[in-house]
Structures are given as C-alpha cells and as structure tokens.
CSV table of C-alpha atoms in Angstrom, one decimal:
chain,number,residue,atom,x,y,z
V,1,UNK,CA,-7.8,-21.1,-17.6
V,2,UNK,CA,-7.5,-24.9,-18.0
V,3,UNK,CA,-3.7,-25.1,-17.9
V,4,UNK,CA,-0.3,-24.8,-16.1
V,5,UNK,CA,2.9,-23.1,-17.0
V,6,UNK,CA,6.3,-24.5,-15.8
V,7,UNK,CA,9.6,-22.7,-16.4
V,8,UNK,CA,13.2,-24.2,-16.3
V,9,UNK,CA,16.0,-21.8,-17.1
V,10,UNK,CA,15.1,-19.9,-20.3
V,11,UNK,CA,12.6,-22.5,-21.4
V,12,UNK,CA,9.0,-22.6,-20.4
V,13,UNK,CA,6.1,-25.0,-21.2
V,14,UNK,CA,2.4,-24.4,-21.2
V,15,UNK,CA,0.1,-27.4,-21.0
V,16,UNK,CA,-3.6,-26.8,-21.6
V,17,UNK,CA,-6.5,-29.1,-21.4
V,18,UNK,CA,-8.4,-28.2,-24.6
V,19,UNK,CA,-12.2,-28.4,-24.8
V,20,UNK,CA,-11.9,-31.8,-26.6
V,21,UNK,CA,-10.1,-33.0,-23.5
V,22,UNK,CA,-6.7,-33.4,-25.2
V,23,UNK,CA,-3.6,-31.8,-23.6
V,24,UNK,CA,-1.8,-29.3,-25.8
V,25,UNK,CA,1.8,-28.5,-24.8
V,26,UNK,CA,3.8,-25.6,-26.1
V,27,UNK,CA,7.5,-25.1,-25.3
V,28,UNK,CA,9.2,-21.8,-26.0
V,29,UNK,CA,12.1,-19.7,-24.7
V,30,UNK,CA,11.8,-16.5,-22.6
V,31,UNK,CA,15.0,-14.8,-21.6
V,32,UNK,CA,13.4,-11.9,-19.7
V,33,UNK,CA,13.5,-8.2,-20.0
V,34,UNK,CA,17.1,-8.1,-18.8
V,35,UNK,CA,19.5,-10.3,-20.7
V,36,UNK,CA,22.7,-9.4,-18.7
V,37,UNK,CA,23.3,-12.4,-16.4
V,38,UNK,CA,25.4,-10.3,-13.9
V,39,UNK,CA,22.5,-7.9,-13.3
V,40,UNK,CA,20.0,-10.8,-13.1
V,41,UNK,CA,22.2,-12.4,-10.3
V,42,UNK,CA,22.4,-9.3,-8.1
V,43,UNK,CA,20.6,-9.8,-4.8
V,44,UNK,CA,17.4,-7.7,-4.4
V,45,UNK,CA,17.7,-6.4,-8.0
V,46,UNK,CA,17.2,-9.9,-9.5
V,47,UNK,CA,13.9,-10.1,-7.6
V,48,UNK,CA,12.6,-6.9,-9.1
V,49,UNK,CA,13.3,-7.9,-12.7
V,50,UNK,CA,12.2,-11.5,-12.1
V,51,UNK,CA,8.9,-10.4,-10.7
V,52,UNK,CA,8.3,-8.2,-13.8
V,53,UNK,CA,9.2,-11.2,-16.0
V,54,UNK,CA,6.7,-13.4,-14.2
V,55,UNK,CA,4.0,-10.8,-14.8
V,56,UNK,CA,4.7,-10.6,-18.5
V,57,UNK,CA,5.1,-14.4,-18.9
V,58,UNK,CA,2.1,-15.1,-16.8
V,59,UNK,CA,-0.1,-12.8,-18.9
V,60,UNK,CA,1.3,-14.2,-22.1
V,61,UNK,CA,0.6,-17.8,-21.2
V,62,UNK,CA,-2.9,-16.8,-19.8
V,63,UNK,CA,-3.8,-15.3,-23.2
V,64,UNK,CA,-2.4,-18.4,-25.0
V,65,UNK,CA,-4.6,-20.8,-22.9
V,66,UNK,CA,-7.7,-18.5,-23.4
V,67,UNK,CA,-7.3,-18.7,-27.2
V,68,UNK,CA,-8.3,-22.4,-27.2
V,69,UNK,CA,-11.7,-21.6,-25.6
V,70,UNK,CA,-12.3,-18.6,-27.8
V,71,UNK,CA,-11.7,-20.7,-30.8
V,72,UNK,CA,-14.1,-23.3,-29.5
V,73,UNK,CA,-16.8,-20.7,-29.2
V,74,UNK,CA,-16.0,-19.5,-32.7
V,75,UNK,CA,-16.0,-15.9,-31.7
V,76,UNK,CA,-15.4,-13.4,-34.5
V,77,UNK,CA,-13.3,-10.4,-33.7
V,78,UNK,CA,-15.3,-7.3,-33.2
V,79,UNK,CA,-14.9,-3.8,-34.6
V,80,UNK,CA,-12.7,-2.7,-31.8
V,81,UNK,CA,-10.4,-5.7,-32.1
V,82,UNK,CA,-10.1,-5.3,-35.9
V,83,UNK,CA,-9.4,-1.6,-35.5
V,84,UNK,CA,-6.7,-2.2,-32.9
V,85,UNK,CA,-5.1,-5.0,-34.9
V,86,UNK,CA,-4.9,-2.6,-37.9
V,87,UNK,CA,-3.6,0.3,-35.9
V,88,UNK,CA,-0.9,-1.9,-34.4
V,89,UNK,CA,0.0,-3.6,-37.6
V,90,UNK,CA,-1.0,-7.0,-36.4
V,91,UNK,CA,0.5,-6.6,-32.9
V,92,UNK,CA,-2.8,-6.2,-31.1
V,93,UNK,CA,-2.2,-9.1,-28.7
V,94,UNK,CA,1.1,-7.7,-27.6
V,95,UNK,CA,-0.4,-4.2,-27.0
V,96,UNK,CA,-3.3,-5.8,-25.1
V,97,UNK,CA,-0.9,-7.9,-23.0
V,98,UNK,CA,1.3,-4.9,-22.2
V,99,UNK,CA,-1.7,-2.7,-21.3
V,100,UNK,CA,-3.2,-5.4,-19.1
V,101,UNK,CA,0.1,-5.9,-17.2
V,102,UNK,CA,0.5,-2.2,-16.7
V,103,UNK,CA,-3.1,-1.8,-15.6
V,104,UNK,CA,-2.8,-4.8,-13.2
V,105,UNK,CA,0.4,-3.3,-11.6
V,106,UNK,CA,-1.2,0.1,-11.2
V,107,UNK,CA,-4.4,-1.3,-9.6
V,108,UNK,CA,-2.3,-3.5,-7.3
V,109,UNK,CA,-0.3,-0.4,-6.1
V,110,UNK,CA,-3.5,1.6,-5.6
V,111,UNK,CA,-5.4,-1.1,-3.8
V,112,UNK,CA,-2.7,-2.7,-1.7
V,113,UNK,CA,-0.3,0.2,-1.1
V,114,UNK,CA,-2.0,3.5,-1.4
V,115,UNK,CA,-5.5,2.7,-0.1
V,116,UNK,CA,-4.2,1.4,3.3
V,117,UNK,CA,-2.0,4.5,3.6
V,118,UNK,CA,-4.9,6.9,3.1
V,119,UNK,CA,-7.2,4.9,5.3
V,120,UNK,CA,-4.6,4.8,8.1
V,121,UNK,CA,-4.0,8.5,7.6
V,122,UNK,CA,-7.4,9.2,9.1
V,123,UNK,CA,-6.1,8.0,12.4
V,124,UNK,CA,-3.8,11.0,12.6
V,125,UNK,CA,-6.8,12.9,14.0
V,126,UNK,CA,-6.8,10.7,17.1
V,127,UNK,CA,-3.3,9.2,17.2
V,128,UNK,CA,0.0,11.1,17.4
V,129,UNK,CA,2.3,8.1,17.3
V,130,UNK,CA,3.6,7.5,13.7
V,131,UNK,CA,4.7,4.0,14.7
V,132,UNK,CA,1.1,3.1,15.6
V,133,UNK,CA,-0.2,4.6,12.4
V,134,UNK,CA,2.4,2.6,10.4
V,135,UNK,CA,1.3,-0.6,12.2
V,136,UNK,CA,-2.4,0.3,11.5
V,137,UNK,CA,-1.5,0.8,7.8
V,138,UNK,CA,0.2,-2.6,7.7
V,139,UNK,CA,-2.8,-4.3,9.4
V,140,UNK,CA,-5.2,-2.7,6.9
V,141,UNK,CA,-3.0,-3.8,4.0
V,142,UNK,CA,-3.0,-7.4,5.2
V,143,UNK,CA,-6.8,-7.3,5.8
V,144,UNK,CA,-7.4,-5.9,2.3
V,145,UNK,CA,-5.1,-8.5,0.7
V,146,UNK,CA,-6.7,-11.4,2.6
V,147,UNK,CA,-10.2,-10.0,1.8
V,148,UNK,CA,-9.4,-9.8,-1.9
V,149,UNK,CA,-8.1,-13.4,-2.0
V,150,UNK,CA,-11.2,-14.6,-0.1
V,151,UNK,CA,-13.5,-12.6,-2.4
V,152,UNK,CA,-12.1,-13.9,-5.7
V,153,UNK,CA,-11.9,-17.5,-4.3
V,154,UNK,CA,-15.7,-17.5,-4.4
V,155,UNK,CA,-15.7,-17.2,-8.2
V,156,UNK,CA,-16.2,-20.5,-10.0
V,157,UNK,CA,-13.5,-19.9,-12.7
V,158,UNK,CA,-11.0,-18.8,-10.0
V,159,UNK,CA,-11.7,-21.9,-8.0
V,160,UNK,CA,-10.6,-24.0,-11.0
V,161,UNK,CA,-7.4,-21.8,-11.3
V,162,UNK,CA,-6.7,-22.5,-7.7
V,163,UNK,CA,-7.2,-26.3,-8.3
V,164,UNK,CA,-4.6,-26.1,-11.0
V,165,UNK,CA,-2.4,-24.1,-8.6
V,166,UNK,CA,-2.7,-27.0,-6.2
V,167,UNK,CA,-1.8,-29.5,-8.9
V,168,UNK,CA,1.3,-27.4,-9.7
V,169,UNK,CA,2.5,-27.5,-6.1
V,170,UNK,CA,1.7,-31.2,-5.7
V,171,UNK,CA,3.7,-32.0,-8.8
V,172,UNK,CA,6.8,-30.1,-7.6
V,173,UNK,CA,6.5,-31.5,-4.1
V,174,UNK,CA,6.4,-35.0,-5.5
V,175,UNK,CA,9.7,-34.5,-7.3
V,176,UNK,CA,11.4,-32.7,-4.4
V,177,UNK,CA,10.5,-35.5,-2.1
V,178,UNK,CA,12.2,-38.1,-4.4
V,179,UNK,CA,9.0,-39.7,-5.7
V,180,UNK,CA,8.4,-40.9,-9.3
V,181,UNK,CA,6.3,-38.3,-11.2
V,182,UNK,CA,3.0,-40.1,-11.7
V,183,UNK,CA,-0.6,-39.3,-11.0
V,184,UNK,CA,-0.8,-41.4,-7.8
V,185,UNK,CA,2.3,-39.9,-6.2
V,186,UNK,CA,1.3,-36.3,-7.2
V,187,UNK,CA,-2.2,-36.7,-5.8
V,188,UNK,CA,-0.7,-37.8,-2.5
V,189,UNK,CA,1.7,-34.8,-2.3
V,190,UNK,CA,1.1,-31.5,-0.4
V,191,UNK,CA,-0.6,-28.6,-2.2
V,192,UNK,CA,1.5,-26.1,-0.2
V,193,UNK,CA,4.9,-24.9,-1.2
V,194,UNK,CA,7.3,-22.4,0.5
V,195,UNK,CA,8.3,-20.8,-2.8
V,196,UNK,CA,4.7,-20.0,-3.9
V,197,UNK,CA,3.8,-16.6,-5.3
V,198,UNK,CA,1.1,-16.3,-2.6
V,199,UNK,CA,3.8,-16.4,0.1
V,200,UNK,CA,5.8,-13.9,-1.9
V,201,UNK,CA,2.9,-11.4,-2.1
V,202,UNK,CA,2.1,-11.9,1.6
V,203,UNK,CA,5.7,-11.2,2.6
V,204,UNK,CA,5.7,-8.1,0.4
V,205,UNK,CA,2.9,-6.8,2.7
V,206,UNK,CA,4.8,-7.8,5.9
V,207,UNK,CA,8.1,-6.2,4.7
V,208,UNK,CA,6.3,-3.0,3.7
V,209,UNK,CA,5.2,-2.7,7.4
V,210,UNK,CA,8.8,-2.9,8.6
V,211,UNK,CA,10.1,-0.4,6.0
V,212,UNK,CA,7.4,2.2,6.7
V,213,UNK,CA,7.9,2.0,10.4
V,214,UNK,CA,11.5,3.1,10.2
V,215,UNK,CA,11.4,5.3,7.1
V,216,UNK,CA,9.5,8.4,7.9
V,217,UNK,CA,9.1,11.9,6.5
V,218,UNK,CA,6.9,14.8,7.6
V,219,UNK,CA,5.6,15.8,4.2
V,220,UNK,CA,2.4,13.9,3.2
V,221,UNK,CA,3.5,14.2,-0.5
V,222,UNK,CA,6.9,12.6,0.2
V,223,UNK,CA,5.2,9.9,2.2
V,224,UNK,CA,3.3,8.9,-1.0
V,225,UNK,CA,6.4,9.3,-3.2
V,226,UNK,CA,8.6,7.2,-0.8
V,227,UNK,CA,6.0,4.4,-0.8
V,228,UNK,CA,6.0,4.3,-4.5
V,229,UNK,CA,9.8,4.4,-4.8
V,230,UNK,CA,10.2,1.6,-2.2
V,231,UNK,CA,7.9,-0.8,-4.0
V,232,UNK,CA,10.7,-2.4,-6.1
V,233,UNK,CA,13.0,-2.6,-3.1
V,234,UNK,CA,10.3,-4.2,-1.0
V,235,UNK,CA,9.6,-6.7,-3.8
V,236,UNK,CA,13.3,-7.5,-4.1
V,237,UNK,CA,13.8,-8.1,-0.3
V,238,UNK,CA,10.7,-10.2,-0.2
V,239,UNK,CA,12.0,-12.3,-3.1
V,240,UNK,CA,15.3,-12.9,-1.3
V,241,UNK,CA,13.4,-14.3,1.7
V,242,UNK,CA,11.2,-16.6,-0.4
V,243,UNK,CA,14.3,-17.8,-2.2
V,244,UNK,CA,16.0,-18.5,1.1
V,245,UNK,CA,12.9,-20.3,2.4
V,246,UNK,CA,13.0,-22.7,-0.5
V,247,UNK,CA,16.5,-23.8,0.4
V,248,UNK,CA,16.7,-23.5,4.2
V,249,UNK,CA,15.5,-25.9,6.9
V,250,UNK,CA,16.3,-23.3,9.6
V,251,UNK,CA,13.7,-23.3,12.3
V,252,UNK,CA,13.4,-19.5,12.2
V,253,UNK,CA,12.9,-19.4,8.4
V,254,UNK,CA,10.4,-22.3,8.7
V,255,UNK,CA,8.5,-20.3,11.3
V,256,UNK,CA,8.5,-17.1,9.2
V,257,UNK,CA,7.2,-19.1,6.2
V,258,UNK,CA,4.1,-20.3,8.1
V,259,UNK,CA,1.9,-17.3,7.3
V,260,UNK,CA,2.5,-17.8,3.6
V,261,UNK,CA,1.6,-21.5,3.8
V,262,UNK,CA,-1.5,-20.7,5.7
V,263,UNK,CA,-2.5,-18.2,3.1
V,264,UNK,CA,-2.1,-20.9,0.4
V,265,UNK,CA,-5.1,-22.6,1.9
V,266,UNK,CA,-7.1,-20.0,0.2
V,267,UNK,CA,-5.2,-19.9,-3.1
V,268,UNK,CA,-4.8,-23.6,-3.7
V,269,UNK,CA,-7.4,-26.3,-3.8
V,270,UNK,CA,-7.2,-30.1,-4.2
V,271,UNK,CA,-7.1,-30.9,-7.9
V,272,UNK,CA,-8.6,-33.8,-9.7
V,273,UNK,CA,-6.5,-36.3,-11.7
V,274,UNK,CA,-7.1,-34.6,-15.0
V,275,UNK,CA,-5.5,-31.5,-13.7
V,276,UNK,CA,-2.6,-33.4,-12.3
V,277,UNK,CA,-2.1,-34.9,-15.8
V,278,UNK,CA,-1.8,-31.4,-17.2
V,279,UNK,CA,0.8,-30.4,-14.5
V,280,UNK,CA,2.9,-33.5,-15.2
V,281,UNK,CA,2.8,-32.8,-19.0
V,282,UNK,CA,4.0,-29.3,-18.3
V,283,UNK,CA,6.9,-30.4,-16.1
V,284,UNK,CA,8.1,-33.2,-18.4
V,285,UNK,CA,8.2,-30.8,-21.3
V,286,UNK,CA,11.0,-28.7,-19.8
V,287,UNK,CA,12.5,-30.7,-16.9
V,288,UNK,CA,14.2,-34.1,-16.8
V,289,UNK,CA,12.9,-35.2,-13.4
V,290,UNK,CA,14.3,-38.7,-13.8
V,291,UNK,CA,17.8,-37.2,-14.0
V,292,UNK,CA,17.1,-35.0,-11.0
V,293,UNK,CA,15.9,-38.0,-8.9
V,294,UNK,CA,18.9,-40.0,-10.0
V,295,UNK,CA,21.3,-37.3,-9.0
V,296,UNK,CA,19.7,-36.2,-5.8
V,297,UNK,CA,18.0,-39.4,-4.5
V,298,UNK,CA,20.2,-42.1,-6.1
V,299,UNK,CA,17.4,-43.4,-8.3
V,300,UNK,CA,18.4,-45.7,-11.2
V,301,UNK,CA,16.7,-45.7,-14.6
V,302,UNK,CA,17.5,-47.9,-17.6
V,303,UNK,CA,18.5,-44.9,-19.7
V,304,UNK,CA,21.9,-44.5,-21.5
V,305,UNK,CA,21.2,-40.9,-22.4
V,306,UNK,CA,20.5,-39.7,-18.9
V,307,UNK,CA,22.3,-36.4,-18.2
V,308,UNK,CA,22.7,-35.1,-14.7
V,309,UNK,CA,21.3,-31.6,-14.2
V,310,UNK,CA,20.5,-29.1,-11.5
V,311,UNK,CA,17.0,-28.6,-10.3
V,312,UNK,CA,14.7,-26.6,-12.5
V,313,UNK,CA,13.7,-23.0,-11.7
V,314,UNK,CA,10.0,-23.6,-11.5
V,315,UNK,CA,9.2,-22.9,-7.9
V,316,UNK,CA,9.6,-19.3,-6.8
V,317,UNK,CA,7.5,-16.5,-8.1
V,318,UNK,CA,10.4,-15.1,-10.2
V,319,UNK,CA,12.1,-18.1,-11.7
V,320,UNK,CA,15.3,-19.1,-9.9
V,321,UNK,CA,17.0,-22.5,-9.9
V,322,UNK,CA,14.6,-24.7,-8.0
V,323,UNK,CA,12.2,-27.4,-9.1
V,324,UNK,CA,8.9,-25.8,-8.7
V,325,UNK,CA,6.4,-23.5,-10.4
V,326,UNK,CA,6.3,-20.2,-12.2
V,327,UNK,CA,3.3,-18.7,-10.2
V,328,UNK,CA,-0.2,-18.3,-11.6
V,329,UNK,CA,-3.8,-16.9,-10.8
V,330,UNK,CA,-2.3,-13.6,-10.7
V,331,UNK,CA,0.2,-13.1,-13.6
V,332,UNK,CA,3.0,-14.0,-11.0
V,333,UNK,CA,1.7,-17.5,-10.3
V,334,UNK,CA,1.4,-20.6,-12.5
V,335,UNK,CA,-2.2,-21.5,-13.3
V,336,UNK,CA,-2.3,-20.6,-17.0
C-alpha cells in the first residue's frame, strides 16, 4: 500500500500517504512474541523469532495502511465480515491477520521448499547421485523464487510497493553515509541495501542447498520431515549472515552479498519524491538521525537536547540494531 514502516528497538512507525495526499504517521510499541532478552540475543535462535515478528508486524502494518483506502471507498462490511466479527467478539482483524500470516507461511513452504524437492525427485529415475539431485533441487528453488519475484513485479500495485521499498532503502543509505536526511539527498542515494529482506530470502534458498547436500536420509518420508524441521535453522543461519553483511566490509562477505543486491533490482524501483517524503516521515518518527550523524560523523546541530544514541534497528529483515528498514512487500519487508 501507500506507506512505509520503520522500526527502532521496540518502537515502530507507519507513515501512510492517504488518498487526500496527507501523510498519516502512527507510532506504537511492539516487543515481539518472545519477551526474554537473553533468548532474543542467542545466535540463530534470534533470527527465527525475529523473522516471525517481522511477518506479524508486516501484516499488521499492511492492514493498517489498507484501512485508509477502504474508508475512502466507503465500503460497508459484508455478511461474512459481520459474522466473523461477532464470532470473535470484535477481534476479527486479529483473527484475519493471524490466518493470513499462517497461510502465507504454509504457501511459502509448499512453493519454495516442497515443490522443488518433489520436482527434483523425478530425477532419481535417471540420476543416482544424491549430490546432483540436491543441487538440482537448489537450482529449481532459486528459479522458482526468481520467477515468482519477476511475475509479481509485473503487477501495478506491487510495482508501487517496490517503489516504496526503494524509498526505504534510499532513506537508510542516506543516513548511513552521513548525509542530512532530506528529499534531495535521499533521492541521490542507492536503492540497494545489504540488510534487505530480499537478500535474506535469497540466502535462505542458498543455505538450504548446502544443508540438504550434507544432510541425507534414505527414507522419502524422513526427507520431507527433515526439510520441514530444518526451515527454522536455515532461516536462523541466513539471518546471521545478513546481520554480518550489514556490519562487515570484508571482501568475502561483500562478494557473497552480491547475489542479494542483484535480486534487489527486481524488488526495488526508483521512487518519486512523494514516496521519499513518506519514508522520511517514518524514520523521523522513531529515530533521531541528527544525533546519529553527530555521534558517527561529527555533525553539529544547534540543539541543546541532543542525546547520543546507537543506530536504529530498521535495516535487516528481523529488526536488529542498525539504521535501516523493517522489510516489506512480503510481510518480512518494509513497504506497508
């Protein structure tokens, strides 16, 4: 929809360009499904829970932004909506959100994990090498993923989401390169970012290939079970790499980050200035970028109340401490 969500710590902001062209900004807290900070800081484990949080929060903000356009069209709730609202005692939105997230996860597992496995399984009639079959499964998974992104990128509404996605990246790149956060500087910044959710999802595909090459069982049933059980682990490992990529200038890490950046050419588009204004409004609602620039780039501002702070956690797909986005077009990324 016509908006962007940014998250900093437990606070997040949703900025939406309403039909009357005004920007509405909402700031709320979201502490996640796991409140224990020790658990949330465990390597690999934190990636699993943070990814789930990003799905829930992404869907929540998506529904919030959609409400503005439903109100503009003056749509009356139908019989099904009224019945559901009555049956859930006014919690229909929460039920719908939970059901949508669950359905999205199931479909993602079926399309991107199980379908490639069964398609590659056909090769067992002509190939005896399990390594080659695992590689074929990985190639099919990457092809299906890229094909899916390419297909949805042709949809007009998704193209606008991808433009907001680009505005989000540009906004964060502007800050991280020590530039004042204004429309001109943001428009001149890159629309690619190493901690993007697109890079995370692509690396999930790549890590799954590595796992399934070395983890083998003879039973077809156990092959399916193991693939399902390893999904959280694969997501956690992929998250750790994306987190590292956002902090490291190592040449090897830079090289491994390239495929994700290339994939972002499909999931981000150049935004217009009105979209950049929405992104800036979202950032400023939860992140003191002036204090960040003052601390990290020695910028000076005539403010007596300036408080030094660490970078915001708005960049990676799961919300760790870095100034970037909470990812969108899918519930894991930022275009609300």
